[in-house]
Coordinates of C-alpha atoms (C1' of nucleotides) in Angstrom, one line a residue:
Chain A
X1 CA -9.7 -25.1 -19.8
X2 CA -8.4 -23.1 -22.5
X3 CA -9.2 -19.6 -21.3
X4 CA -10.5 -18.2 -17.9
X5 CA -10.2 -14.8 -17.3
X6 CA -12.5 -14.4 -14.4
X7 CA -11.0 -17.7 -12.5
X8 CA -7.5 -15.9 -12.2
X9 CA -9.3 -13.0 -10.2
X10 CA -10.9 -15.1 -8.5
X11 CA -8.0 -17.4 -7.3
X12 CA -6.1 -13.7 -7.0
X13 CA -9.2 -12.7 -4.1
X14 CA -9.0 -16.0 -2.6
X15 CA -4.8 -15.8 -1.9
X16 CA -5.7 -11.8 -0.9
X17 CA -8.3 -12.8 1.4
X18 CA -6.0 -15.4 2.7
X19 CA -3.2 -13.0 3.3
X20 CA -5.0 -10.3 4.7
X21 CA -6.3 -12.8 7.5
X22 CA -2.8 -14.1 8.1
X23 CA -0.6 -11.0 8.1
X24 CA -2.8 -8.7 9.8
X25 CA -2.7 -11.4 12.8
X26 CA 0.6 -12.3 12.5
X27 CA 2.9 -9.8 10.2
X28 CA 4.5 -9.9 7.6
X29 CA 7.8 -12.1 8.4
X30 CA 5.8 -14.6 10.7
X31 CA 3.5 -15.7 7.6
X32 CA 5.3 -17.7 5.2
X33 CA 4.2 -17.4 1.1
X34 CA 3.6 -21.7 1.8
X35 CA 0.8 -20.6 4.6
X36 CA -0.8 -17.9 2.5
X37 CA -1.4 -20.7 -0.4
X38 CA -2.6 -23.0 1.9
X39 CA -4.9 -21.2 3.0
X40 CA -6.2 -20.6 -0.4
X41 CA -6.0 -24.2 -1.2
X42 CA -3.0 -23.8 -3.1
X43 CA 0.4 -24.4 -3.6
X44 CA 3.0 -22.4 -3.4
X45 CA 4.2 -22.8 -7.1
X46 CA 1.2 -21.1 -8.2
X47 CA 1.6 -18.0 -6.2
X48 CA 4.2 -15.8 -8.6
X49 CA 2.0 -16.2 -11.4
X50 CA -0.4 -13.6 -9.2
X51 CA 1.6 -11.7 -7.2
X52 CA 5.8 -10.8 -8.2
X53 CA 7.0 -10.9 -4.8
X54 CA 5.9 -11.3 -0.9
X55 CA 6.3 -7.3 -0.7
X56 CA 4.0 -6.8 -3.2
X57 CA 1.5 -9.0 -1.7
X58 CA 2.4 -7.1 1.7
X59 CA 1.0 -3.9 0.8
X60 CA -2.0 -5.1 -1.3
X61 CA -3.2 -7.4 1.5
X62 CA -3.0 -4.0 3.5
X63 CA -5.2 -1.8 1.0
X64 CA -7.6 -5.0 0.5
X65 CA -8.1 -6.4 4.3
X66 CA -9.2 -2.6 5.3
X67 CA -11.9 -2.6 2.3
X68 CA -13.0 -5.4 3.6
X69 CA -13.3 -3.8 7.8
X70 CA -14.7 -0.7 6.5
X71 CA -17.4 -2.9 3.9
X72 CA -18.3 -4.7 6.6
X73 CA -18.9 -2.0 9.2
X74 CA -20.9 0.1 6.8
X75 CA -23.4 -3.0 6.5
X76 CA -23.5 -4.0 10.0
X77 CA -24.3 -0.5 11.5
X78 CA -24.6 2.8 10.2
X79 CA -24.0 5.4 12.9
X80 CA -20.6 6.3 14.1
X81 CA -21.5 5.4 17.8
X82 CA -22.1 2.0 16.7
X83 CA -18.8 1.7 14.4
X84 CA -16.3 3.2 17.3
X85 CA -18.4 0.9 20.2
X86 CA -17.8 -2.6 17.6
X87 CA -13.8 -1.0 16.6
X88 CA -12.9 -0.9 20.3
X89 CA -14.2 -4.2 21.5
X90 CA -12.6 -7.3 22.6
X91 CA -14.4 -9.2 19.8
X92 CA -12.3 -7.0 17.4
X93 CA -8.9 -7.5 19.4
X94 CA -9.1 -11.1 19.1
X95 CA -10.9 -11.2 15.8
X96 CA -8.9 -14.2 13.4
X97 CA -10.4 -12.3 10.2
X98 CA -11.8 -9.1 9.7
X99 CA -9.6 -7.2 11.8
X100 CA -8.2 -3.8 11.2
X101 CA -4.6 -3.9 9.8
X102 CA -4.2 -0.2 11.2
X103 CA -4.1 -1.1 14.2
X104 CA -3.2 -4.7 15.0
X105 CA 0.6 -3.4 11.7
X106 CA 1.2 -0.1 13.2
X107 CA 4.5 -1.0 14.2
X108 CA 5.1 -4.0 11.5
X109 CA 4.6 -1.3 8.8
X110 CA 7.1 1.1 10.2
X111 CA 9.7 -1.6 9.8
X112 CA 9.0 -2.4 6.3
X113 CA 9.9 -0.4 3.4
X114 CA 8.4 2.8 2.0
X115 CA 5.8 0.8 -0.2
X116 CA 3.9 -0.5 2.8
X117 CA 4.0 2.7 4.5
X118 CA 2.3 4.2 1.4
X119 CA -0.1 1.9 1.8
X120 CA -1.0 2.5 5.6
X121 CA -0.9 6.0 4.9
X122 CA -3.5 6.1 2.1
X123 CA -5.5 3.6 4.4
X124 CA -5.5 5.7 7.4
X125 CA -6.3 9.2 5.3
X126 CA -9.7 6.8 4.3
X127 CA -9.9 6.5 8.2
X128 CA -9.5 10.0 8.9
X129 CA -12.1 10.7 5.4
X130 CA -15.0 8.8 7.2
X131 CA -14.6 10.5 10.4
X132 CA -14.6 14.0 8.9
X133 CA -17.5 13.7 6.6
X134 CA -19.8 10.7 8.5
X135 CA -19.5 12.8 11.3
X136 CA -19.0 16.0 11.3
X137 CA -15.6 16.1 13.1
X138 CA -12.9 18.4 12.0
X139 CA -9.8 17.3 11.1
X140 CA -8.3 17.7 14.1
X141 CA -10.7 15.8 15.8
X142 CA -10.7 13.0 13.6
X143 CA -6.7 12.1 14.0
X144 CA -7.3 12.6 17.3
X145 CA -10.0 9.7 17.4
X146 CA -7.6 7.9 15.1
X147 CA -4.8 7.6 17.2
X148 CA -7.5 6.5 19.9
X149 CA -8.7 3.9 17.8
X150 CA -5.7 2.5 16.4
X151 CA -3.9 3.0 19.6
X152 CA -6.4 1.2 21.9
X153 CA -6.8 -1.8 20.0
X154 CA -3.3 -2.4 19.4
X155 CA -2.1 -1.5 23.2
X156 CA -4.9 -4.1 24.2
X157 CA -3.8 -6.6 22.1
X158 CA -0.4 -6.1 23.5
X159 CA -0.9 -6.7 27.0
X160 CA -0.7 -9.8 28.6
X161 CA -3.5 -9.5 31.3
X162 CA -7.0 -9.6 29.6
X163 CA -8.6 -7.1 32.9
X164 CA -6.3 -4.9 31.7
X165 CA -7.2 -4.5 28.1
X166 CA -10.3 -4.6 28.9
X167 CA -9.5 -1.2 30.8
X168 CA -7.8 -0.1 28.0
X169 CA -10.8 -0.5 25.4
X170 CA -13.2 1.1 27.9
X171 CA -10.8 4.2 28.5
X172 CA -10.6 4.8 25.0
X173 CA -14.1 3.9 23.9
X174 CA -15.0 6.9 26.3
X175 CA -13.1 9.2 24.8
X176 CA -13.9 8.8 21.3
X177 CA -17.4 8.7 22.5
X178 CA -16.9 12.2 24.2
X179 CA -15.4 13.8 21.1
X180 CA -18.0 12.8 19.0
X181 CA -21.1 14.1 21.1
X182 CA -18.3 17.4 21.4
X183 CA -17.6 17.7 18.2
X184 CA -19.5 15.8 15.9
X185 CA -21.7 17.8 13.7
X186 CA -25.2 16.3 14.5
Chain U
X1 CA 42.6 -14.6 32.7
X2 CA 41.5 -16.9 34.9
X3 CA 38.6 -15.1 36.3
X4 CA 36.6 -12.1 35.7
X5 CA 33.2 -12.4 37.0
X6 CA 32.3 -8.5 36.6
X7 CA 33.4 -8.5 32.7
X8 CA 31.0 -11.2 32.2
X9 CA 28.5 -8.8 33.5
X10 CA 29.8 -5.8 31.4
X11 CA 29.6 -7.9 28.3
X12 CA 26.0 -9.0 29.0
X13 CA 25.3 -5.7 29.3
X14 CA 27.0 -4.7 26.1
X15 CA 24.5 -7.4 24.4
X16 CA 21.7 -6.2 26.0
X17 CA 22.1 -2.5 24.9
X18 CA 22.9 -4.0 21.7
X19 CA 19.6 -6.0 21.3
X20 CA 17.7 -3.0 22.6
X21 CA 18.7 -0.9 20.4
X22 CA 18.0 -3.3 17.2
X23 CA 15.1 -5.0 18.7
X24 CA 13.3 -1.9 19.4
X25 CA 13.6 -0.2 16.5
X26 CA 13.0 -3.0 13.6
X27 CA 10.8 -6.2 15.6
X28 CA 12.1 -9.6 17.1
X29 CA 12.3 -11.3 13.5
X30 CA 14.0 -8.5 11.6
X31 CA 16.9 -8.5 14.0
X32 CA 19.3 -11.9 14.1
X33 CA 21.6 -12.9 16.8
X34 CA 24.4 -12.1 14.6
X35 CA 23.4 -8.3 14.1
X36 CA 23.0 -8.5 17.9
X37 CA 26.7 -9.8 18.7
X38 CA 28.1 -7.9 15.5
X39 CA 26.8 -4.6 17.3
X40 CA 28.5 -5.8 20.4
X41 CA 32.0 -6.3 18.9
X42 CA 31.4 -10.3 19.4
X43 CA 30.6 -13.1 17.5
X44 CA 27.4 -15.3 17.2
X45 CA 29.3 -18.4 19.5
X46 CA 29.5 -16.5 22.2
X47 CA 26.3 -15.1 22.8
X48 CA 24.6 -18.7 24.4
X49 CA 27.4 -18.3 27.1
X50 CA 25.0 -15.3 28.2
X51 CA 21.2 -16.2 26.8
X52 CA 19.8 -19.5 26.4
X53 CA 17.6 -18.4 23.9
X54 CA 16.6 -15.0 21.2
X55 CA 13.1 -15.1 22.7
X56 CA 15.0 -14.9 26.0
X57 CA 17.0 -12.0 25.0
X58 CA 13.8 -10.0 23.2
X59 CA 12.3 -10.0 26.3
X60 CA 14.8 -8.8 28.0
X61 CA 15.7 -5.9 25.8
X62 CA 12.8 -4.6 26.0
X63 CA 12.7 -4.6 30.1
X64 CA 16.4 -3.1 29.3
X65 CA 15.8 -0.6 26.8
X66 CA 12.6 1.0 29.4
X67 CA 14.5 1.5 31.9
X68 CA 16.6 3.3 29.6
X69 CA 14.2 5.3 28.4
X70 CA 13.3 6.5 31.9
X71 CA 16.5 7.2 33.0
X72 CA 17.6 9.2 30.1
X73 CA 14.4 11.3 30.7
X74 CA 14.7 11.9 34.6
X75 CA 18.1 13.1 34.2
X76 CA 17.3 15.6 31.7
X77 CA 13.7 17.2 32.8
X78 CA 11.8 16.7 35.7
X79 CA 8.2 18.4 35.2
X80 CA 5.5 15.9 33.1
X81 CA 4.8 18.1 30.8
X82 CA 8.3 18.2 29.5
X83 CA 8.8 14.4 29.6
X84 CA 5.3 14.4 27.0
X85 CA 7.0 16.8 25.1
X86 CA 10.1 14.8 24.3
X87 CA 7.7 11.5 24.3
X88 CA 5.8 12.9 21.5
X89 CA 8.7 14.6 19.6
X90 CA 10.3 14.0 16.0
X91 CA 13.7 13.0 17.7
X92 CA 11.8 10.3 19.7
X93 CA 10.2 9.1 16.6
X94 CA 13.4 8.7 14.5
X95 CA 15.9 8.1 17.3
X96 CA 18.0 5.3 16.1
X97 CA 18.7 4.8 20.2
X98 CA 16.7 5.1 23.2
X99 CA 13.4 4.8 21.9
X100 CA 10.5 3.4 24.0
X101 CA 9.9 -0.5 23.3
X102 CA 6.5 0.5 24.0
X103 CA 5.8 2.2 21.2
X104 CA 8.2 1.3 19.0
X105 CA 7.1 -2.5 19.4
X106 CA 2.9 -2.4 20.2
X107 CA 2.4 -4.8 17.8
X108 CA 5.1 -6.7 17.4
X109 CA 4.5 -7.7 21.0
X110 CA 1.0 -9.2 20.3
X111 CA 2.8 -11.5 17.4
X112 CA 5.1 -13.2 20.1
X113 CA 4.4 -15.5 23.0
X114 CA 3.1 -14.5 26.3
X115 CA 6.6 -13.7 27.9
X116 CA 7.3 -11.1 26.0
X117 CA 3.7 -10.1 26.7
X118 CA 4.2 -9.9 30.3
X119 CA 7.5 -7.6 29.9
X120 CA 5.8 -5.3 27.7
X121 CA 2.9 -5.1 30.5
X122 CA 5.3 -5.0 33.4
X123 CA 6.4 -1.9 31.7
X124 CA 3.5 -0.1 30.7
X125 CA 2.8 -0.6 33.9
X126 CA 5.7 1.2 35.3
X127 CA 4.8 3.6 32.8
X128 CA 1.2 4.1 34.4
X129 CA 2.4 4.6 37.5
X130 CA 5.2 7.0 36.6
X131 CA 1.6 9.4 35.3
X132 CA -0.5 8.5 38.3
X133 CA 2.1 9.2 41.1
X134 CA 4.5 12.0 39.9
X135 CA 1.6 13.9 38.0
X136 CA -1.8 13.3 40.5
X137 CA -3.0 12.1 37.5
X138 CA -6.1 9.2 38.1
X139 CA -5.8 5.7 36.7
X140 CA -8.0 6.2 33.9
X141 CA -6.7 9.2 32.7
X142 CA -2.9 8.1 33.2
X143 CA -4.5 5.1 31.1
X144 CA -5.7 7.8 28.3
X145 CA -2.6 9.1 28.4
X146 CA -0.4 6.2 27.9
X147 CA -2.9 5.9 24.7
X148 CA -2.1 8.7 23.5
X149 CA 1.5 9.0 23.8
X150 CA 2.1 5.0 22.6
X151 CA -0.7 4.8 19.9
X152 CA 0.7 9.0 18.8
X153 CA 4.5 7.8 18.6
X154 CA 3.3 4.3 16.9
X155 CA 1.3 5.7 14.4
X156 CA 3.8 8.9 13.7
X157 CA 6.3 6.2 12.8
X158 CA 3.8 4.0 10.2
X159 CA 2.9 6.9 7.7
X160 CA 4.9 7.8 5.2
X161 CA 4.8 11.2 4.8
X162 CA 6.3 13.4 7.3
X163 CA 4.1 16.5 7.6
X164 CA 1.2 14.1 8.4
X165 CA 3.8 12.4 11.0
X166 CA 4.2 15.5 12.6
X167 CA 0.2 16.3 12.9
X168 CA -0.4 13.5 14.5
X169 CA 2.7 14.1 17.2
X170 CA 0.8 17.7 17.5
X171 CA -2.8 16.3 18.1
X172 CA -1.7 13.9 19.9
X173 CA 1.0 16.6 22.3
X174 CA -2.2 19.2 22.5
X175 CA -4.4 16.7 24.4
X176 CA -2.0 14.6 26.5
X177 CA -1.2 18.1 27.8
X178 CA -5.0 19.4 28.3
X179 CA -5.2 16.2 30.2
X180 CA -2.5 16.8 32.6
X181 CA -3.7 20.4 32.7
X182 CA -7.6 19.6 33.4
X183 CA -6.6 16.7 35.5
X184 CA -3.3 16.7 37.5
X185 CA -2.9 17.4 40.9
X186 CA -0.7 20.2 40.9
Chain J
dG1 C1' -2.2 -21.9 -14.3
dT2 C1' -1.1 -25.4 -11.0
dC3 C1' 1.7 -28.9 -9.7
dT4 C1' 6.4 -31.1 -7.9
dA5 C1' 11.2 -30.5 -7.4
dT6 C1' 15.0 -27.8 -6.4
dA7 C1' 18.4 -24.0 -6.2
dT8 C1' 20.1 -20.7 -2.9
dC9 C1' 20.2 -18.4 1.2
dT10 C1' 19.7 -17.2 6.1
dC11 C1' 18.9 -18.2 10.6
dG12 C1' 19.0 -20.4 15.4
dA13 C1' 21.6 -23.4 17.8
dT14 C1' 25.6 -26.6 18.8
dA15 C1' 30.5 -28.6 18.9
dG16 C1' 35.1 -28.2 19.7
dA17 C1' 39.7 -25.8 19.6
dC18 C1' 42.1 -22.4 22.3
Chain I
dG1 C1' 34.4 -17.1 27.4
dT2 C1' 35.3 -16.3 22.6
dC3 C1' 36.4 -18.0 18.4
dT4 C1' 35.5 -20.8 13.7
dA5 C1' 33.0 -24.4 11.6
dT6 C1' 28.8 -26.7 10.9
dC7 C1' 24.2 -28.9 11.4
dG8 C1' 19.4 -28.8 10.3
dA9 C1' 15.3 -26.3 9.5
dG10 C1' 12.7 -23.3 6.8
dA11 C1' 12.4 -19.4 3.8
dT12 C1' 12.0 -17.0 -1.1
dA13 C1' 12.1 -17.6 -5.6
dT14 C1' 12.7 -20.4 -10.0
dA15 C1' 12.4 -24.4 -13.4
dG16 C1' 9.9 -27.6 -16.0
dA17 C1' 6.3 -31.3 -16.5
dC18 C1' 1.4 -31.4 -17.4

DNA sequence: GTCTATATCTCGATAGAC
DNA sequence: GTCTATCGAGATATAGAC
């Protein structure tokens, strides 16, 4: 194999897809570079000639697992009704891939460095984007149902008794409900 | 000194303040027992004369560092609305002591083992009550609020930049209030 | 570009002197 | 009960064969 420029990218995906399942589950200092690799069906040798450091693959597993929530919303369902009822469910709190690094890194990210806060920032603004122009909801309105989402999901996940998140979703899924028929725009 | 049964307890207590203040504000794995006992004026030998275990002490800390929190508000303002205003302040988000493990930790908590899941729930739970009894509030809206205050701290602290931090403090203070406005009992 | 091997470091936990 | 010293595990990152 003398040349294979599309094979790197694709052994680059497979290690981000790999990392975005682990760290958003677990973050970032309980997954070792040896899982990530693993994972991928690799070894850990390989990985610098991809990525220079864990950081770096940090933040870009961030940008790349939230692509990959908001891809896979927009297929499933296209009102917002729809997206907020599937975001606040217990099938998302104890999804193993797919999950939402919003919520289940909040407070991993404030712990890491500026980088990964960038990241989650420019994340969330796409967050806030869709709310604001999918439906309708000023910009108030959508940080408001931000903080909702991103605060239900990782207070459920939290908790120890599953009757009580449970409670938790629904509380929240009623209120982001409410301030869309409120203030959405149709 | 032959005996001092109370300066063991003084000690432990110097550890736990220690750990909570660590713990809290950068996660169990960040944090080594040797940062821990450093904090304390100690060294690392000592501190299994006290804990059998850093999972043991995690959970712990954050039982310690709540009751904190709630002391420290009681003594300086009595009326809820107050105690949201401090909850949901700047200060609170980049106090390098006395912050709330329940914010400060939401997802950290879901990374470790169900212990430390219980003491973050017996918390909350204190928390909930502290809404429902002392501001009329019912369950499902002291259950909104805790939302709001937890996921509005938690996600103030992720972003990076600060006027963005501070919008989401302000949503986040506007409705906790309306709620305790629209639904308390007095 | 992927592999094995390893350098270097840090951490949790223990042992033993005082 | 606190100290210094150390064990053993596991981590990031690098080196070199293929």
């Amino acid at each position: 194999m003398p040349w294979s420029p599309e094979q790197k990218i694709q052994t680059r995906e497979k290690i981000l897809h790999s990392a975005a399942r682990l760290f958003t589950r677990n973050g970032f200092e309980k997954v070792s570079i040896n899982d990530v690799m693993q994972q991928a069906g690799l070894t850990r040798g390989a990985f610098y000639k991809h990525f220079a450091s864990k950081s770096e693959l940090y933040s870009e597993a961030i940008v790349y697992g939230a692509r990959k929530v908001v891809a896979e919303r927009k297929s499933r369902a296209i009102d917002m009704k729809s997206v907020l009822e599937a975001y606040l469910s217990r099938d998302h709190v104890e999804a193993v891939d797919g999950a939402c690094p919003l919520a289940f890194l909040v407070s991993d990210i404030a712990q890491q460095g500026n980088i990964d806060q960038k990241a989650y920032q420019q994340v969330l603004e796409g967050l806030i984007d869709i709310l604001t122009k999918e439906s309708g909801q000023s910009e108030d309105t959508a940080l408001l149902s931000s903080i909702l989402m991103i605060g239900g999901v990782a207070l459920a996940r939290a908790v120890n008794d599953e009757s009580l998140s449970d409670r938790i979703l629904s509380v929240a899924r009623n209120e982001t409900r409410k301030q869309l028929i409120e203030n959405g725009g149709e």
